[in-house]
CSV table of C-alpha atoms and ligand atoms in Angstrom, one decimal:
chain,number,residue,atom,x,y,z
A,1,MET,CA,99.6,-68.9,95.9
A,2,LYS,CA,99.1,-66.0,93.4
A,3,VAL,CA,102.1,-63.2,92.9
A,4,LEU,CA,102.0,-59.7,90.9
A,5,GLY,CA,105.5,-59.4,89.3
A,6,ILE,CA,106.0,-55.5,88.4
A,7,GLU,CA,108.8,-54.7,86.6
A,8,THR,CA,110.5,-51.9,85.6
A,9,SER,CA,114.0,-51.3,85.9
A,10,CYS,CA,114.8,-49.6,82.2
A,11,ASP,CA,112.5,-48.8,79.2
A,12,GLU,CA,109.9,-51.9,79.9
A,13,THR,CA,106.6,-51.1,81.3
A,14,GLY,CA,106.0,-55.3,82.6
A,15,VAL,CA,103.1,-57.0,85.0
A,16,ALA,CA,102.2,-60.2,85.2
A,17,ILE,CA,100.6,-62.7,87.6
A,18,TYR,CA,102.1,-66.1,88.3
A,19,ASP,CA,100.0,-68.8,90.1
A,20,ASP,CA,102.0,-71.7,91.7
A,21,GLN,CA,99.3,-74.0,90.5
A,22,GLN,CA,98.5,-73.1,86.7
A,23,GLY,CA,101.4,-71.1,86.0
A,24,LEU,CA,101.5,-67.8,84.7
A,25,ILE,CA,97.6,-66.7,84.4
A,26,ALA,CA,98.1,-63.3,83.1
A,27,GLN,CA,100.4,-60.7,81.4
A,28,VAL,CA,101.1,-57.0,80.0
A,29,LEU,CA,103.8,-55.6,78.8
A,30,TYR,CA,104.0,-51.9,77.2
A,31,SER,CA,107.7,-51.0,75.9
A,32,GLN,CA,109.1,-47.4,75.5
A,33,ILE,CA,110.9,-47.9,72.3
A,34,LYS,CA,109.3,-45.4,70.4
A,35,LEU,CA,109.5,-42.9,73.1
A,36,HIS,CA,113.7,-43.4,73.5
A,37,ALA,CA,114.2,-43.8,69.6
A,38,GLU,CA,114.5,-40.2,68.7
A,39,TYR,CA,117.8,-40.0,71.4
A,40,GLY,CA,119.1,-42.9,70.3
A,41,GLY,CA,119.0,-44.5,73.5
A,42,VAL,CA,117.2,-44.7,76.7
A,43,VAL,CA,116.4,-41.0,78.6
A,44,PRO,CA,116.4,-41.6,82.3
A,45,GLU,CA,114.0,-39.5,83.0
A,46,LEU,CA,111.7,-39.8,80.8
A,47,ALA,CA,111.9,-43.6,81.1
A,48,SER,CA,110.0,-43.1,85.3
A,49,ARG,CA,107.6,-40.6,83.6
A,50,ASP,CA,106.5,-43.0,81.0
A,51,HIS,CA,106.2,-45.7,83.9
A,52,VAL,CA,104.4,-43.5,86.3
A,53,ARG,CA,101.4,-43.3,83.4
A,54,LYS,CA,101.7,-46.4,82.8
A,55,LEU,CA,101.9,-48.9,85.8
A,56,ILE,CA,98.7,-48.6,87.4
A,57,PRO,CA,97.0,-49.0,84.3
A,58,LEU,CA,98.2,-52.0,83.8
A,59,VAL,CA,98.1,-53.6,87.1
A,60,GLU,CA,94.3,-52.8,86.1
A,61,GLU,CA,94.8,-55.0,83.5
A,62,VAL,CA,96.4,-57.9,84.4
A,63,LEU,CA,93.6,-58.3,87.3
A,64,GLN,CA,90.8,-58.4,84.6
A,65,GLN,CA,92.7,-60.9,82.7
A,66,ALA,CA,93.1,-63.3,85.6
A,67,GLY,CA,89.6,-62.0,86.9
A,68,LEU,CA,91.0,-61.5,90.2
A,69,LYS,CA,90.8,-58.5,92.8
A,70,GLY,CA,94.0,-57.5,94.3
A,71,SER,CA,93.1,-59.0,97.5
A,72,ASP,CA,92.9,-62.0,96.2
A,73,LEU,CA,97.1,-61.9,95.4
A,74,ASP,CA,99.6,-63.4,97.8
A,75,GLY,CA,102.4,-60.9,97.3
A,76,VAL,CA,103.9,-58.6,95.0
A,77,ALA,CA,106.9,-58.6,93.9
A,78,TYR,CA,109.2,-55.7,92.0
A,79,THR,CA,112.4,-54.8,90.8
A,80,ALA,CA,114.5,-53.9,92.9
A,81,GLY,CA,117.3,-53.5,91.4
A,82,PRO,CA,119.9,-53.1,89.1
A,83,GLY,CA,118.5,-51.1,86.9
A,84,LEU,CA,117.7,-47.0,86.6
A,85,MET,CA,117.3,-45.6,89.6
A,86,GLY,CA,113.9,-43.3,89.0
A,87,ALA,CA,112.3,-46.3,86.8
A,88,LEU,CA,113.4,-49.0,89.8
A,89,PHE,CA,111.7,-46.0,92.1
A,90,VAL,CA,108.0,-45.7,90.2
A,91,GLY,CA,108.0,-49.8,90.6
A,92,ALA,CA,109.2,-50.2,94.3
A,93,ALA,CA,107.0,-47.7,95.3
A,94,THR,CA,104.1,-48.8,93.4
A,95,GLY,CA,104.4,-52.1,94.5
A,96,ARG,CA,105.0,-51.8,98.0
A,97,SER,CA,102.0,-49.3,98.1
A,98,LEU,CA,99.6,-52.5,96.3
A,99,ALA,CA,100.7,-54.4,98.8
A,100,TRP,CA,99.9,-52.4,101.6
A,101,SER,CA,96.9,-51.3,100.6
A,102,TRP,CA,95.8,-55.4,99.7
A,103,ASP,CA,97.1,-56.3,103.2
A,104,ILE,CA,100.0,-58.8,101.4
A,105,PRO,CA,103.7,-59.3,101.5
A,106,ALA,CA,106.1,-57.1,99.5
A,107,VAL,CA,109.0,-59.0,97.6
A,108,PRO,CA,112.2,-57.3,96.0
A,109,VAL,CA,113.5,-59.0,93.8
A,110,HIS,CA,116.3,-58.7,91.9
A,111,HIS,CA,115.9,-58.2,88.2
A,112,MET,CA,119.3,-60.6,86.8
A,113,GLU,CA,117.3,-63.3,89.3
A,114,GLY,CA,114.3,-62.2,86.7
A,115,HIS,CA,116.0,-63.3,83.8
A,116,LEU,CA,117.8,-66.3,85.6
A,117,LEU,CA,114.4,-67.9,85.6
A,118,ALA,CA,113.0,-66.7,83.0
A,119,PRO,CA,113.3,-70.0,81.9
A,120,MET,CA,111.7,-72.0,84.3
A,121,LEU,CA,108.1,-69.6,82.8
A,122,ASP,CA,107.9,-73.1,80.6
A,123,GLU,CA,108.2,-77.1,80.2
A,124,PRO,CA,110.8,-78.4,80.2
A,125,LYS,CA,112.4,-76.8,83.3
A,126,PRO,CA,115.8,-77.0,83.5
A,127,GLU,CA,117.3,-79.2,86.4
A,128,PHE,CA,119.6,-77.4,88.9
A,129,PRO,CA,122.3,-77.6,89.3
A,130,PHE,CA,123.4,-75.8,86.0
A,131,VAL,CA,126.1,-73.2,84.6
A,132,ALA,CA,123.9,-69.3,83.6
A,133,LEU,CA,125.3,-67.8,80.9
A,134,LEU,CA,123.2,-64.1,81.6
A,135,VAL,CA,123.6,-62.1,78.6
A,136,SER,CA,121.3,-58.6,78.8
A,137,GLY,CA,122.1,-54.9,78.0
A,138,GLY,CA,123.6,-54.2,81.4
A,139,HIS,CA,125.1,-57.9,82.6
A,140,THR,CA,127.3,-60.6,81.1
A,141,GLN,CA,128.2,-63.2,83.4
A,142,LEU,CA,128.7,-66.8,83.6
A,143,ILE,CA,126.9,-67.8,87.0
A,144,GLU,CA,127.2,-72.0,88.5
A,145,VAL,CA,123.6,-72.0,89.6
A,146,LYS,CA,123.2,-74.6,92.6
A,147,ASN,CA,119.6,-73.8,93.3
A,148,ILE,CA,117.7,-71.1,93.9
A,149,GLY,CA,119.6,-68.3,96.2
A,150,GLU,CA,122.9,-70.4,95.1
A,151,TYR,CA,124.4,-68.7,92.7
A,152,THR,CA,128.6,-68.4,92.3
A,153,ILE,CA,129.8,-65.9,89.6
A,154,LEU,CA,132.2,-67.8,87.6
A,155,GLY,CA,133.1,-65.0,85.2
A,156,GLU,CA,131.8,-61.4,84.1
A,157,SER,CA,132.5,-58.5,81.7
A,158,VAL,CA,135.2,-56.3,82.5
A,159,ASP,CA,133.7,-53.2,80.4
A,160,ASP,CA,130.5,-53.1,78.2
A,161,ALA,CA,128.3,-56.2,78.5
A,162,ALA,CA,127.3,-58.1,75.4
A,163,GLY,CA,124.0,-56.5,74.5
A,164,GLU,CA,125.8,-53.0,75.5
A,165,ALA,CA,128.6,-53.8,72.6
A,166,PHE,CA,125.6,-55.1,70.3
A,167,ASP,CA,123.5,-51.8,70.8
A,168,LYS,CA,127.0,-49.3,70.2
A,169,THR,CA,128.1,-50.6,67.4
A,170,ALA,CA,125.1,-50.6,65.9
A,171,LYS,CA,124.7,-47.1,66.4
A,172,LEU,CA,128.3,-47.1,65.5
A,173,ILE,CA,127.4,-48.2,61.6
A,174,GLY,CA,124.3,-46.5,61.5
A,175,LEU,CA,121.0,-48.7,63.0
A,176,PRO,CA,118.1,-47.0,64.4
A,177,TYR,CA,118.4,-47.8,67.9
A,178,PRO,CA,117.4,-50.3,69.5
A,179,GLY,CA,120.1,-51.7,67.7
A,180,GLY,CA,120.8,-55.2,69.1
A,181,PRO,CA,118.0,-56.4,67.0
A,182,GLU,CA,118.6,-54.7,64.0
A,183,LEU,CA,122.3,-55.8,63.8
A,184,ALA,CA,121.3,-59.4,64.0
A,185,LYS,CA,118.7,-59.0,61.3
A,186,LEU,CA,121.4,-57.3,59.4
A,187,ALA,CA,124.0,-60.0,60.2
A,188,GLU,CA,122.1,-62.6,58.2
A,189,SER,CA,123.0,-60.9,54.8
A,190,GLY,CA,126.3,-60.4,55.9
A,191,ASP,CA,129.5,-62.4,54.4
A,192,VAL,CA,131.0,-64.8,57.4
A,193,THR,CA,134.2,-64.9,55.5
A,194,ARG,CA,134.9,-61.0,54.3
A,195,TYR,CA,136.1,-59.7,57.9
A,196,LYS,CA,137.8,-61.8,61.2
A,197,PHE,CA,136.6,-59.8,64.2
A,198,PRO,CA,139.1,-61.1,67.2
A,199,ARG,CA,137.7,-63.4,70.2
A,200,PRO,CA,138.7,-61.0,73.2
A,201,MET,CA,139.9,-62.6,76.0
A,202,CYS,CA,139.8,-66.7,74.9
A,203,ASP,CA,143.4,-66.8,74.2
A,204,ARG,CA,144.3,-66.7,78.2
A,205,PRO,CA,142.6,-68.8,80.8
A,206,GLY,CA,140.0,-67.5,82.5
A,207,LEU,CA,136.0,-66.7,82.5
A,208,ASP,CA,135.8,-63.2,82.1
A,209,PHE,CA,135.0,-61.4,79.2
A,210,SER,CA,135.7,-57.9,77.5
A,211,PHE,CA,133.5,-56.9,74.4
A,212,SER,CA,134.4,-52.7,74.2
A,213,GLY,CA,137.5,-53.4,72.4
A,214,LEU,CA,135.2,-55.1,69.7
A,215,LYS,CA,132.8,-52.3,69.3
A,216,THR,CA,136.0,-50.4,68.3
A,217,PHE,CA,137.5,-52.6,65.8
A,218,ALA,CA,134.1,-52.5,64.5
A,219,ARG,CA,134.2,-48.5,64.7
A,220,ASN,CA,138.0,-48.5,63.0
A,221,THR,CA,136.5,-51.5,60.0
A,222,PHE,CA,133.2,-49.6,59.3
A,223,ILE,CA,135.7,-45.5,58.7
A,224,LYS,CA,138.6,-47.7,57.0
A,225,GLU,CA,136.2,-49.7,54.4
A,226,CYS,CA,133.0,-47.4,53.8
A,227,ALA,CA,135.2,-43.5,53.9
A,228,GLU,CA,135.2,-43.8,50.1
A,229,LEU,CA,131.5,-45.5,49.5
A,230,GLU,CA,128.9,-43.7,48.3
A,231,LYS,CA,125.8,-43.1,50.2
A,232,GLY,CA,122.6,-45.0,49.5
A,233,SER,CA,125.4,-47.7,47.4
A,234,PRO,CA,124.9,-50.9,47.5
A,235,GLU,CA,128.5,-51.5,47.9
A,236,LEU,CA,128.2,-49.2,51.4
A,237,ALA,CA,125.2,-51.5,52.2
A,238,GLN,CA,126.9,-54.6,51.7
A,239,THR,CA,130.2,-54.0,53.6
A,240,ARG,CA,128.0,-53.0,57.2
A,241,ALA,CA,126.5,-55.9,56.4
A,242,ASP,CA,129.6,-58.1,56.6
A,243,ILE,CA,130.9,-56.4,59.3
A,244,ALA,CA,128.2,-56.9,61.3
A,245,CYS,CA,127.7,-60.6,60.3
A,246,ALA,CA,131.8,-60.8,61.8
A,247,PHE,CA,130.5,-58.5,64.6
A,248,GLN,CA,128.2,-61.1,65.9
A,249,HIS,CA,130.1,-64.1,65.0
A,250,ALA,CA,132.9,-62.8,67.4
A,251,VAL,CA,130.6,-62.2,70.2
A,252,VAL,CA,129.1,-65.6,69.5
A,253,ASP,CA,131.8,-67.2,69.6
A,254,THR,CA,133.9,-66.2,72.1
A,255,LEU,CA,130.3,-66.9,74.9
A,256,ALA,CA,130.6,-70.2,73.3
A,257,ILE,CA,134.2,-70.7,74.0
A,258,LYS,CA,133.8,-69.3,77.4
A,259,CYS,CA,130.0,-71.5,78.3
A,260,LYS,CA,132.2,-74.5,76.8
A,261,ARG,CA,135.1,-73.8,79.4
A,262,ALA,CA,132.6,-73.1,82.4
A,263,LEU,CA,130.7,-76.7,81.7
A,264,LYS,CA,134.3,-78.4,81.7
A,265,GLN,CA,135.3,-76.3,85.4
A,266,THR,CA,132.1,-77.1,86.7
A,267,GLY,CA,131.9,-80.6,85.7
A,268,LEU,CA,128.1,-79.5,84.6
A,269,ASN,CA,126.7,-80.2,81.3
A,270,ARG,CA,123.4,-78.6,81.7
A,271,LEU,CA,123.5,-74.2,80.6
A,272,VAL,CA,121.1,-71.8,80.7
A,273,VAL,CA,121.2,-68.9,79.0
A,274,ALA,CA,119.0,-65.6,79.7
A,275,GLY,CA,118.6,-62.2,79.1
A,276,GLY,CA,117.7,-60.5,76.2
A,277,VAL,CA,120.8,-61.4,74.0
A,278,SER,CA,119.7,-64.9,74.4
A,279,ALA,CA,116.8,-64.1,71.8
A,280,ASN,CA,120.1,-64.1,69.6
A,281,SER,CA,119.2,-66.9,67.0
A,282,GLU,CA,123.3,-67.3,66.0
A,283,LEU,CA,123.9,-67.4,69.6
A,284,ARG,CA,121.1,-70.6,69.8
A,285,ARG,CA,122.8,-72.2,67.0
A,286,LYS,CA,126.1,-72.1,68.1
A,287,LEU,CA,125.3,-73.2,71.6
A,288,ALA,CA,122.9,-75.8,70.3
A,289,GLU,CA,126.0,-77.1,67.7
A,290,GLN,CA,128.2,-76.6,71.0
A,291,ALA,CA,125.8,-78.9,73.3
A,292,GLU,CA,125.3,-81.6,70.9
A,293,LYS,CA,129.1,-82.2,69.8
A,294,LEU,CA,129.7,-81.8,74.5
A,295,GLY,CA,126.6,-84.2,74.5
A,296,GLY,CA,124.8,-81.4,77.1
A,297,GLU,CA,121.5,-79.4,76.9
A,298,VAL,CA,121.0,-75.9,76.6
A,299,PHE,CA,117.8,-74.2,77.7
A,300,TYR,CA,116.0,-70.7,76.8
A,301,PRO,CA,113.3,-68.9,77.7
A,302,ARG,CA,110.8,-68.6,75.4
A,303,PRO,CA,111.7,-65.4,73.0
A,304,ALA,CA,109.3,-63.3,74.8
A,305,TYR,CA,110.8,-63.9,77.9
A,306,CYS,CA,114.2,-63.0,77.3
A,307,THR,CA,114.0,-59.2,77.1
A,308,ASP,CA,112.2,-57.4,80.8
A,309,ASN,CA,109.3,-58.7,81.0
A,310,GLY,CA,106.5,-58.6,84.2
A,311,ALA,CA,106.5,-62.7,83.8
A,312,MET,CA,109.8,-63.6,84.9
A,313,ILE,CA,109.7,-61.1,88.7
A,314,ALA,CA,106.5,-62.7,88.6
A,315,TYR,CA,108.4,-66.0,88.9
A,316,ALA,CA,110.8,-64.8,90.4
A,317,GLY,CA,109.1,-62.9,93.2
A,318,MET,CA,106.9,-66.3,94.1
A,319,GLN,CA,110.4,-68.3,94.6
A,320,ARG,CA,111.7,-65.9,97.5
A,321,LEU,CA,108.1,-65.4,99.1
A,322,LYS,CA,108.0,-69.0,99.9
A,323,ALA,CA,111.2,-69.0,100.8
A,324,GLY,CA,110.1,-66.2,103.4
A,325,GLN,CA,112.2,-63.3,102.0
A,326,ILE,CA,109.8,-60.4,102.1
A,327,ALA,CA,110.6,-56.8,102.7
A,328,ASP,CA,108.5,-55.0,106.2
A,329,THR,CA,107.4,-51.9,104.8
A,330,GLN,CA,110.9,-50.7,103.3
A,331,VAL,CA,110.9,-49.3,99.8
A,332,ILE,CA,113.9,-50.9,98.6
A,333,CYS,CA,115.9,-50.1,94.8
A,334,LYS,CA,119.3,-51.0,95.1
A,335,PRO,CA,120.4,-49.2,91.1
A,336,ARG,CA,123.6,-51.4,91.3
A,337,TRP,CA,123.1,-54.8,93.0
A,338,PRO,CA,125.6,-57.2,93.0
A,339,LEU,CA,124.0,-61.2,92.4
B,401,KG4,O1,117.3,-58.0,79.1
B,401,KG4,P1,117.2,-56.9,78.0
B,401,KG4,O2,115.7,-56.8,77.5
B,401,KG4,O3,117.7,-56.1,79.6
B,401,KG4,C1,118.6,-56.0,80.0
B,401,KG4,O4,118.4,-56.2,81.2
B,401,KG4,O5,119.9,-55.0,79.8
B,401,KG4,O6,118.2,-57.0,77.1
B,401,KG4,C2,118.2,-55.7,76.4
B,401,KG4,C3,119.6,-56.0,75.5
B,401,KG4,C4,119.8,-55.0,74.7
B,401,KG4,O7,121.0,-54.5,74.4
B,401,KG4,C5,119.4,-56.0,73.2
B,401,KG4,O8,119.9,-54.7,72.1
B,401,KG4,C6,119.9,-56.7,72.8
B,401,KG4,O9,119.4,-57.2,74.4
B,401,KG4,N1,119.0,-57.4,72.3
B,401,KG4,C7,120.1,-58.3,71.5
B,401,KG4,C8,118.4,-59.2,70.8
B,401,KG4,N2,117.4,-58.7,71.2
B,401,KG4,C9,117.8,-58.4,72.3
B,401,KG4,N3,120.7,-58.3,71.2
B,401,KG4,C10,121.5,-59.9,70.2
B,401,KG4,N4,120.9,-60.2,69.3
B,401,KG4,C11,119.5,-59.8,69.0
B,401,KG4,N5,118.6,-61.1,68.7
B,402,ZN,ZN1,116.7,-57.1,82.2
């Protein structure tokens, strides 16, 4: 069985083909980073237009990579939500139309289920059940996963998602878009002992998160410490790195504390971490250290599958297709869609 996956929920156009016998057989990814960089964030209208431009040529490219025709496929999976309405609509309408023209089913996929299952694109796959920490630009959630489609949300962010907090904090301290990975890189040269940021919502029970206060804390520290420093001076550069480092540590510690709690609460010892922020090396280091102490296991997607991509949508679509969850002729788009 072969499924084409289409991802267009935000600023990446991702297309891939997953074969249930051979695994991933073709994939391409086009990032719109350059297009949005001058605006300091994703411009939804520009994102939609660029998906329109890129999607069909990318579909042709993956088919060529795999040596297949559209009619050799068994289904077309597309991200139906959550995400930017216009961007989603491009993938949904194109995916549904391709499926119709090839006379195969179309499968609407939840973007976060794509992230959640991304570690299964590689071996060893995590076995069910497990606790999942989904950390992306739009979501921060702890989920008890009993099986595919059996998800219980244990906790989530009450304000900014972890990736969003990384991006906004990066912007506040003057880093270019996309800020998350830039901030993480800068944090490597920071002194972790210089500033101590709070660990929000860790002093009370529960598994929810709140990251917007940390962003404000970073801004206030930046204003207070950097106001007198000369532009371009080594002191300013070091202070920014120290703030980035303190911020990253606070986010990572908070995530690790809540993961430990979720594992304890569910009695599970397998943790799956996915979504853009799961590429963060400090988070991986911390969770590995914690898992070793607790005698548990942690699984991640490979770095290329942490952020948005077509492979995870093809994989999740394959599972949904096998479960018979296809969409008649409707074009399904849900900008807001709980998992
Ligand atoms: O999963 P994703 O590609 O898109 C959403 O579904 O939101 O995640 C993107 C997010 C962005 O906020 C980005 O800054 C963050 O993931 N991110 C990182 C790192 N790489 C990507 N955050 C921290 N450290 C990183 N290395
Ligand atoms: Zn995503």
